[in-house]
Coordinates of N, CA and C in Angstrom, one line a residue:
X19 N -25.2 31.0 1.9 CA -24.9 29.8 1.2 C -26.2 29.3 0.5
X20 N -25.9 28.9 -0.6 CA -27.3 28.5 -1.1 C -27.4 27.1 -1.1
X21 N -29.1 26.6 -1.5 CA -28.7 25.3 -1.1 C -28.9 24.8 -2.8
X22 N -28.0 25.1 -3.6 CA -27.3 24.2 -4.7 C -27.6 23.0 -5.0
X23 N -28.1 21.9 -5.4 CA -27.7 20.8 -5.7 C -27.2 19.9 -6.7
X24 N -25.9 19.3 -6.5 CA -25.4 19.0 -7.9 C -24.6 17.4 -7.7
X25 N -24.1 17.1 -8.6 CA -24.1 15.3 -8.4 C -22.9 15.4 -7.4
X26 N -21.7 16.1 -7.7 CA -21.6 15.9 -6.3 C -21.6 15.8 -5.1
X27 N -22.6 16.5 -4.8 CA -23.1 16.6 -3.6 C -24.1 15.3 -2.9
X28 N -24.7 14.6 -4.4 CA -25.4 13.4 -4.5 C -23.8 12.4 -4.4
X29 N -23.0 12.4 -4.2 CA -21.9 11.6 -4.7 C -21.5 11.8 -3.1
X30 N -21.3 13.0 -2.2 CA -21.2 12.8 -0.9 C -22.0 11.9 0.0
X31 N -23.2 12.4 -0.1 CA -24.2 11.6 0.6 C -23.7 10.2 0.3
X32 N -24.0 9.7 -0.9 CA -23.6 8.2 -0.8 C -22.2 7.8 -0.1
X33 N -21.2 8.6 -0.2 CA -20.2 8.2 0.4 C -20.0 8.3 1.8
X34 N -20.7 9.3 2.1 CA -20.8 8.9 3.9 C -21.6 8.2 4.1
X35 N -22.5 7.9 3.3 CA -23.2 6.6 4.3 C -22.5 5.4 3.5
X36 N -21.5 5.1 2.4 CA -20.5 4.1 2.4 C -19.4 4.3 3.7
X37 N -19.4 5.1 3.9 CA -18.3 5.1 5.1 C -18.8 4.5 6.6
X38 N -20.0 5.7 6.6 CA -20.6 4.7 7.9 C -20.8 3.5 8.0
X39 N -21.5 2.9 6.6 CA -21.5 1.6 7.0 C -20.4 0.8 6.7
X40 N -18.7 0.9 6.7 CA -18.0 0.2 6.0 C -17.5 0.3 7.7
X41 N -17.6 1.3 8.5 CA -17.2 1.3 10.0 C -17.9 0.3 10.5
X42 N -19.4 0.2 10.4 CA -20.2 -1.0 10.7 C -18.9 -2.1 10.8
X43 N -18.9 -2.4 9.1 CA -18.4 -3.9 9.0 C -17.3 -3.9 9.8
X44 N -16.3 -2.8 9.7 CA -15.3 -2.5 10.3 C -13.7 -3.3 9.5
X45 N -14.0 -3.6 8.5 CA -13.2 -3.9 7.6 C -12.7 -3.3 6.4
X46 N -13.5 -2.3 6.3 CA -12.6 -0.9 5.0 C -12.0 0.1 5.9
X47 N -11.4 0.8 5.0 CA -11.0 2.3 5.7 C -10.5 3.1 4.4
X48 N -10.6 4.6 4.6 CA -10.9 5.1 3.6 C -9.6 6.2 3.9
X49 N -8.9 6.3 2.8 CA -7.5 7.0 2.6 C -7.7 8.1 1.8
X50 N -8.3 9.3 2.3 CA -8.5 10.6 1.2 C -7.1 11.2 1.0
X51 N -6.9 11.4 -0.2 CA -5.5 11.8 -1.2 C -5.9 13.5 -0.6
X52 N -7.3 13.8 -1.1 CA -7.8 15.1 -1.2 C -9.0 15.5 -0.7
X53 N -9.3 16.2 0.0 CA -10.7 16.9 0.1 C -11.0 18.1 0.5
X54 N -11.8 18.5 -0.6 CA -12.0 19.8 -0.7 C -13.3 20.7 -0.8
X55 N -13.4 21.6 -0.3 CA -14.8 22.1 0.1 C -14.8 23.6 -1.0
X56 N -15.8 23.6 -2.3 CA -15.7 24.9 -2.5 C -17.0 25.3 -2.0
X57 N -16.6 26.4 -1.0 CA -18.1 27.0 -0.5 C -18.9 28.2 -1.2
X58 N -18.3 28.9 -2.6 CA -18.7 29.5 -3.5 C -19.6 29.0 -4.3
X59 N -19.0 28.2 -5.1 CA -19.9 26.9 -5.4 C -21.1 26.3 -5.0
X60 N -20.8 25.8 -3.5 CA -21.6 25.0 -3.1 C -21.6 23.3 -3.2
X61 N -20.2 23.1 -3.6 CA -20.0 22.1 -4.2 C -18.9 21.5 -3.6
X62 N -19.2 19.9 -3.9 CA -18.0 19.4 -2.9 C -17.9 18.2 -4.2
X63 N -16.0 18.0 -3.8 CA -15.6 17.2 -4.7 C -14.6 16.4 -3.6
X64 N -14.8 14.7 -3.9 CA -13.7 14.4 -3.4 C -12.6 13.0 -4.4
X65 N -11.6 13.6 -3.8 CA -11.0 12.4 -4.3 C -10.2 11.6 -3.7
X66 N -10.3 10.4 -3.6 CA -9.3 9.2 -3.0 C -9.3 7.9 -3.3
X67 N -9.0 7.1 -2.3 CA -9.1 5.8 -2.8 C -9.7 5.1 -1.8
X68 N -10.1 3.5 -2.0 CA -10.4 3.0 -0.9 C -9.7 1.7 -0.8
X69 N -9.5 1.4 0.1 CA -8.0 0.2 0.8 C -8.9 -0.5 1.6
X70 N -9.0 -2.3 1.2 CA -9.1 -3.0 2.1 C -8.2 -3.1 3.6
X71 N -8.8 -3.0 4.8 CA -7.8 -2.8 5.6 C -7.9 -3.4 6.9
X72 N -7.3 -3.8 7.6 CA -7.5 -4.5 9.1 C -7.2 -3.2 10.3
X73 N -6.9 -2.4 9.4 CA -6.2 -0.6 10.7 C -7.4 -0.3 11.3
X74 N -8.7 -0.6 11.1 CA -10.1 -0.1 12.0 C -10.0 1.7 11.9
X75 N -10.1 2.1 10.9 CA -9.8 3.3 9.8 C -9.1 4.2 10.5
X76 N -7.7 3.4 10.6 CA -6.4 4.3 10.7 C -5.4 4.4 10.0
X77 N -5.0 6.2 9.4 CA -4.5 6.1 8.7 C -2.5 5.4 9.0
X78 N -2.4 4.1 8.5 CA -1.3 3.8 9.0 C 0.0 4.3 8.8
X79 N 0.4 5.2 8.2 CA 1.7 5.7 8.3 C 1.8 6.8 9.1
X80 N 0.5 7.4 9.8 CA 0.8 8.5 10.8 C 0.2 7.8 12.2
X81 N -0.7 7.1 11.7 CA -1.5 6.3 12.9 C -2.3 7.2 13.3
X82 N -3.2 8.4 12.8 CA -4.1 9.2 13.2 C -5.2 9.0 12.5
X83 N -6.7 9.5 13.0 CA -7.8 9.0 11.6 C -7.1 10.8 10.9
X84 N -8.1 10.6 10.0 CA -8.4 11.9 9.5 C -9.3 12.6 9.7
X85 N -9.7 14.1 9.3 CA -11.1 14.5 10.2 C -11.8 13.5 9.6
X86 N -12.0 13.1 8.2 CA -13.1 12.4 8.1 C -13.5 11.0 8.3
X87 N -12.6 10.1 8.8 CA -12.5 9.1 9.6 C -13.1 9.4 11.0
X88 N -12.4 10.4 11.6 CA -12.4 10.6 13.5 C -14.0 11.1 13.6
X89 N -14.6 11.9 12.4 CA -16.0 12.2 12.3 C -17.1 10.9 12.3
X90 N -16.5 10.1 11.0 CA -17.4 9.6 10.8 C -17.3 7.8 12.1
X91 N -16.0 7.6 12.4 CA -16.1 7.1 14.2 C -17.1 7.7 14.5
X92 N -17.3 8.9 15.3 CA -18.3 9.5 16.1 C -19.5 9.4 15.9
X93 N -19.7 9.5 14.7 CA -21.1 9.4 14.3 C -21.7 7.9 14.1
X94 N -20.7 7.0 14.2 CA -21.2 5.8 14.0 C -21.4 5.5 16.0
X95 N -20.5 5.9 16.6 CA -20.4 5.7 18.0 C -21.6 6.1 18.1
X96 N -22.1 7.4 18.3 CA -23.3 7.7 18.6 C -24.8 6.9 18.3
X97 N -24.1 6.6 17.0 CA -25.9 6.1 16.3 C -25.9 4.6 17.5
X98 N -24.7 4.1 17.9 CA -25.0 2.7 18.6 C -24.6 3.0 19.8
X99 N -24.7 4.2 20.6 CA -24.7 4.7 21.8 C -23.8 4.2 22.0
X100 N -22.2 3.4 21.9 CA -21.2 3.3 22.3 C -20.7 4.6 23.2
X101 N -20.6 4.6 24.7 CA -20.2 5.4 25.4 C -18.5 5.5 25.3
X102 N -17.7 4.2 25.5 CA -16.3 4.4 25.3 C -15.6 5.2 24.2
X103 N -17.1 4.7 22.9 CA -16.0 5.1 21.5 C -16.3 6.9 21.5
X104 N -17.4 7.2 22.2 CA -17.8 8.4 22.0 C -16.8 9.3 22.9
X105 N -16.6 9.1 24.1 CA -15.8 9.7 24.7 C -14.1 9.7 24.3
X106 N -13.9 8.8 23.8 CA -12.4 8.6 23.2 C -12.4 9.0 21.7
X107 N -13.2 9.7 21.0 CA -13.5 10.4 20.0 C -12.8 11.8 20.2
X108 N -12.8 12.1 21.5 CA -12.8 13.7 21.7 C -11.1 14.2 22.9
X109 N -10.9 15.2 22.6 CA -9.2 15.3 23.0 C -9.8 15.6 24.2
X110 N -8.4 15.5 25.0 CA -8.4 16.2 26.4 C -9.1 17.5 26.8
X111 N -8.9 18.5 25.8 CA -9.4 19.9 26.5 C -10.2 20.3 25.1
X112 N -10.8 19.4 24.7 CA -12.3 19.5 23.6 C -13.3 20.4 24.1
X113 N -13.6 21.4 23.3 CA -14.4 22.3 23.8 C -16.3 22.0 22.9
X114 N -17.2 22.7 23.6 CA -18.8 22.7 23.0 C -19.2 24.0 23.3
X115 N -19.9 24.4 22.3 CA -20.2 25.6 22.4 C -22.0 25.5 21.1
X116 N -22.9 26.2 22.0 CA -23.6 27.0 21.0 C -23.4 28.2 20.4
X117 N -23.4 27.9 18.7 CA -22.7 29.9 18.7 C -23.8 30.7 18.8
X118 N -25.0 30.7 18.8 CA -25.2 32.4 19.5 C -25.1 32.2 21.0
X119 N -24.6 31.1 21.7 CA -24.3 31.8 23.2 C -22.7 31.4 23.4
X120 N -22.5 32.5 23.3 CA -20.8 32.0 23.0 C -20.1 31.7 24.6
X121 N -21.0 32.9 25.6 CA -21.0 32.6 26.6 C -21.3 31.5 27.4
X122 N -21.4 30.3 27.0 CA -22.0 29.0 27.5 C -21.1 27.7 27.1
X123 N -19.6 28.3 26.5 CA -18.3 28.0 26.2 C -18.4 26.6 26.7
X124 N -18.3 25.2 26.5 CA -17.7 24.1 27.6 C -16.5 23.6 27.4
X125 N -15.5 23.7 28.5 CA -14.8 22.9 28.2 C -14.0 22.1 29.5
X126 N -12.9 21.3 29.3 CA -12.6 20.5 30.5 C -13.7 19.4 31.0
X127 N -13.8 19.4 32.7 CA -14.8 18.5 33.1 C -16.2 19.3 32.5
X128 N -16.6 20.5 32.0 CA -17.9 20.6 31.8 C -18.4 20.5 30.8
X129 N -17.2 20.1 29.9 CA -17.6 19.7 28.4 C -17.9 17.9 28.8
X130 N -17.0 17.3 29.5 CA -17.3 16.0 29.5 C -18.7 15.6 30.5
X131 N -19.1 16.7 31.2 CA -20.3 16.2 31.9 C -21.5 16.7 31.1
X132 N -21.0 18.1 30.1 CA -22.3 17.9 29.1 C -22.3 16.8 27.9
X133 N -21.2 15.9 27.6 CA -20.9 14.7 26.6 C -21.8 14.1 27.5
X134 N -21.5 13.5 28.7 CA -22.6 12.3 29.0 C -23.9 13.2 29.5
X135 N -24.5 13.8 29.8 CA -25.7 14.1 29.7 C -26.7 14.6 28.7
X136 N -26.1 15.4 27.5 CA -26.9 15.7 26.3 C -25.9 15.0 24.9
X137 N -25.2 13.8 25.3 CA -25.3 13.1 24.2 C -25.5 11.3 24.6
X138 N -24.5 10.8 25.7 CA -24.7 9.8 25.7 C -25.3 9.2 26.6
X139 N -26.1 9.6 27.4 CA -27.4 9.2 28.5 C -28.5 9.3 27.8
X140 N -28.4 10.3 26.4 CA -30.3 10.0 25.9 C -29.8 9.6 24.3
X141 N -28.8 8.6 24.6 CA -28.8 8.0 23.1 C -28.9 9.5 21.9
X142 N -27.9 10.5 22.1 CA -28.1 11.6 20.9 C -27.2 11.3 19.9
X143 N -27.7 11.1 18.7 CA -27.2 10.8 17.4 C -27.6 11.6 16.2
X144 N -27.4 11.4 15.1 CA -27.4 12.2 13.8 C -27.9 11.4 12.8
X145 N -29.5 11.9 12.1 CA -29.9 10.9 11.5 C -29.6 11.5 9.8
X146 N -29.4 10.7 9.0 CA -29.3 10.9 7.5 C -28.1 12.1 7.4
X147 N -27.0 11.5 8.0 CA -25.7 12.7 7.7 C -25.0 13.2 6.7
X148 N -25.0 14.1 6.4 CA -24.0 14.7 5.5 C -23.1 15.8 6.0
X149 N -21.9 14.8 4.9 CA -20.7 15.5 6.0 C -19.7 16.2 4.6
X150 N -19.5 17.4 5.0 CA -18.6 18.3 4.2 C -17.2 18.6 4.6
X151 N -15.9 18.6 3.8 CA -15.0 18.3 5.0 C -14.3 19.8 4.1
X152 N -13.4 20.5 4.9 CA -12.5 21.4 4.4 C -11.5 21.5 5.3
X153 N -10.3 20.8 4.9 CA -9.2 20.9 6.0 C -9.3 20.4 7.0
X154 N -8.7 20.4 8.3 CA -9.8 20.0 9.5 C -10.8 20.0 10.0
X155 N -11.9 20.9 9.4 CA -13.0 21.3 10.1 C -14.2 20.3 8.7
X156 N -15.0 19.5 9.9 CA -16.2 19.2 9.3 C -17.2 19.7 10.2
X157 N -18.5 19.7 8.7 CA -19.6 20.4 9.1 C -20.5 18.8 8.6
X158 N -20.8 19.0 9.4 CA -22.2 17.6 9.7 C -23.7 18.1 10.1
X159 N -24.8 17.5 9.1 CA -25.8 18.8 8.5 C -26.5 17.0 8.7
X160 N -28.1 17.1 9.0 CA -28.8 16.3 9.0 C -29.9 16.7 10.0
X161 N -30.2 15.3 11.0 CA -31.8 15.6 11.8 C -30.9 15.3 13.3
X162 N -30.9 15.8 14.2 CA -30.6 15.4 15.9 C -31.6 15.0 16.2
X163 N -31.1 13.4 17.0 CA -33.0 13.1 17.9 C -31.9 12.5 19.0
X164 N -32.8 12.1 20.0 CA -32.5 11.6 21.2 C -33.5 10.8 21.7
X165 N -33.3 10.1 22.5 CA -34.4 9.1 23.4 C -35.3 10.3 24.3
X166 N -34.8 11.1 24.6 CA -35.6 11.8 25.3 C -36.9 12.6 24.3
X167 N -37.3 12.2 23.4 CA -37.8 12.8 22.3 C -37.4 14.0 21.7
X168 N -36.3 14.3 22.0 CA -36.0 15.7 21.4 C -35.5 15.3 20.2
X169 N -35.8 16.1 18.9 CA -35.5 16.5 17.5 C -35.2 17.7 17.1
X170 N -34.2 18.0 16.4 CA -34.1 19.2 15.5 C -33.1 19.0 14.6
X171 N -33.2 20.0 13.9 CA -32.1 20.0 12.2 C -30.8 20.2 13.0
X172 N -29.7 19.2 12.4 CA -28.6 19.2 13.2 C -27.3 20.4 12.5
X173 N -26.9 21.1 12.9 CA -25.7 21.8 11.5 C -24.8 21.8 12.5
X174 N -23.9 21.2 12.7 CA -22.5 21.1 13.7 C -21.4 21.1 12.6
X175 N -20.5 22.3 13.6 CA -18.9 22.2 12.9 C -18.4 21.5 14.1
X176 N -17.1 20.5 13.4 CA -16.2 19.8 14.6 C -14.7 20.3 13.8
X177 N -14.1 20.7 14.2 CA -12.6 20.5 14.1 C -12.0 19.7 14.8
X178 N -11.1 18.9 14.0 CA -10.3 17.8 14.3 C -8.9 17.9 14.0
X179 N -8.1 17.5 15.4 CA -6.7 17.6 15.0 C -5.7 16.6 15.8
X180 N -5.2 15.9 15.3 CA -4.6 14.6 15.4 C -5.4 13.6 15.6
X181 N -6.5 13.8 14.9 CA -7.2 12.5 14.9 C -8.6 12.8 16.4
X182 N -8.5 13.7 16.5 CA -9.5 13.6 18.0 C -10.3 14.9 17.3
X183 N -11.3 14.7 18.0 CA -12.5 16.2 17.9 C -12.1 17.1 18.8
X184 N -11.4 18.5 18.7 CA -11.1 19.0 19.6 C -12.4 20.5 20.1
X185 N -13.2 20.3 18.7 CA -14.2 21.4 19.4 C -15.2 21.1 18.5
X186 N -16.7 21.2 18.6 CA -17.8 21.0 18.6 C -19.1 22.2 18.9
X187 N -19.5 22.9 17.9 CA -19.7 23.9 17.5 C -21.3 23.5 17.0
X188 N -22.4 23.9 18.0 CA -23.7 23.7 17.9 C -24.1 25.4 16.4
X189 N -24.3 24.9 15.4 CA -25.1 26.3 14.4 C -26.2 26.7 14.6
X190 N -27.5 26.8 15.6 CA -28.5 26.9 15.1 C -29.0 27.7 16.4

């Protein structure tokens, strides 16, 4: 994949960090018609609308977020160490995985005891995100840091389905 840059892609950025901070306020919510990932390209386009709303960005006719709602929850959970919102972010049998150790699979209670030990006991969050959505699966691309001083370039896939993060896919 190359790293391309085109407006765009300058038009995503601003809009996830309109999203994150409209979660802040907690008074918008964002109703994507469409989103679409060309990864040939390199290029993301989206289109929708945005709805003043009191739903705390749910979409109300199904009552589920969307991935890019249930994502961008998460990510705001994280940045304010919210332990409840982070763990109610993610389904019952949500899986973690690093992909080159495929063998290091988590899931069940060992995915939720690596949730609270390498995310929400050392405050781990995602700084300057950008988020690319294709279908259910977003890829969230930025900096990981943690209170424990650890840093690195973040590239995580999440697939989301009914509204919950059901797997969480470390790239690097």
């Amino acid at each position: 994949m190359s790293t391309k840059v085109c407006n765009s892609c300058s038009f995503l950025r601003f809009f996830s960090y309109f999203l994150i901070f409209s979660l802040f306020v907690g008074s918008i919510s964002v109703k994507a018609s469409a989103i679409t990932s060309l990864e040939k390209e390199d290029m993301v386009e989206i289109k929708g609308t945005m709805e003043k709303s009191n739903s705390s960005n749910i979409d109300e006719s199904t009552n589920v977020l969307t991935p890019t709602e249930a994502i961008a929850e998460l990510l705001d959970a994280m940045d304010k160490n919210d332990a409840q919102r982070i763990r109610s972010a993610f389904s019952a049998d949500a899986s973690q995985l690093y992909e080159r150790w495929y063998a290091r699979k988590k899931r069940g209670e060992k995915f939720r005891s690596w949730l609270e030990t390498d995310i929400i006991d050392v405050h781990g969050r995602v700084i300057d995100p950008e988020i690319t959505v294709h279908a259910n699966q977003v890829t969230v691309k930025g900096t990981y840091m943690n209170d424990d001083n650890y840093t690195n370039k973040a590239d995580f896939l999440f697939v989301v389905e009914k509204g919950k993060v059901v797997s969480w896919t470390m790239r690097y």
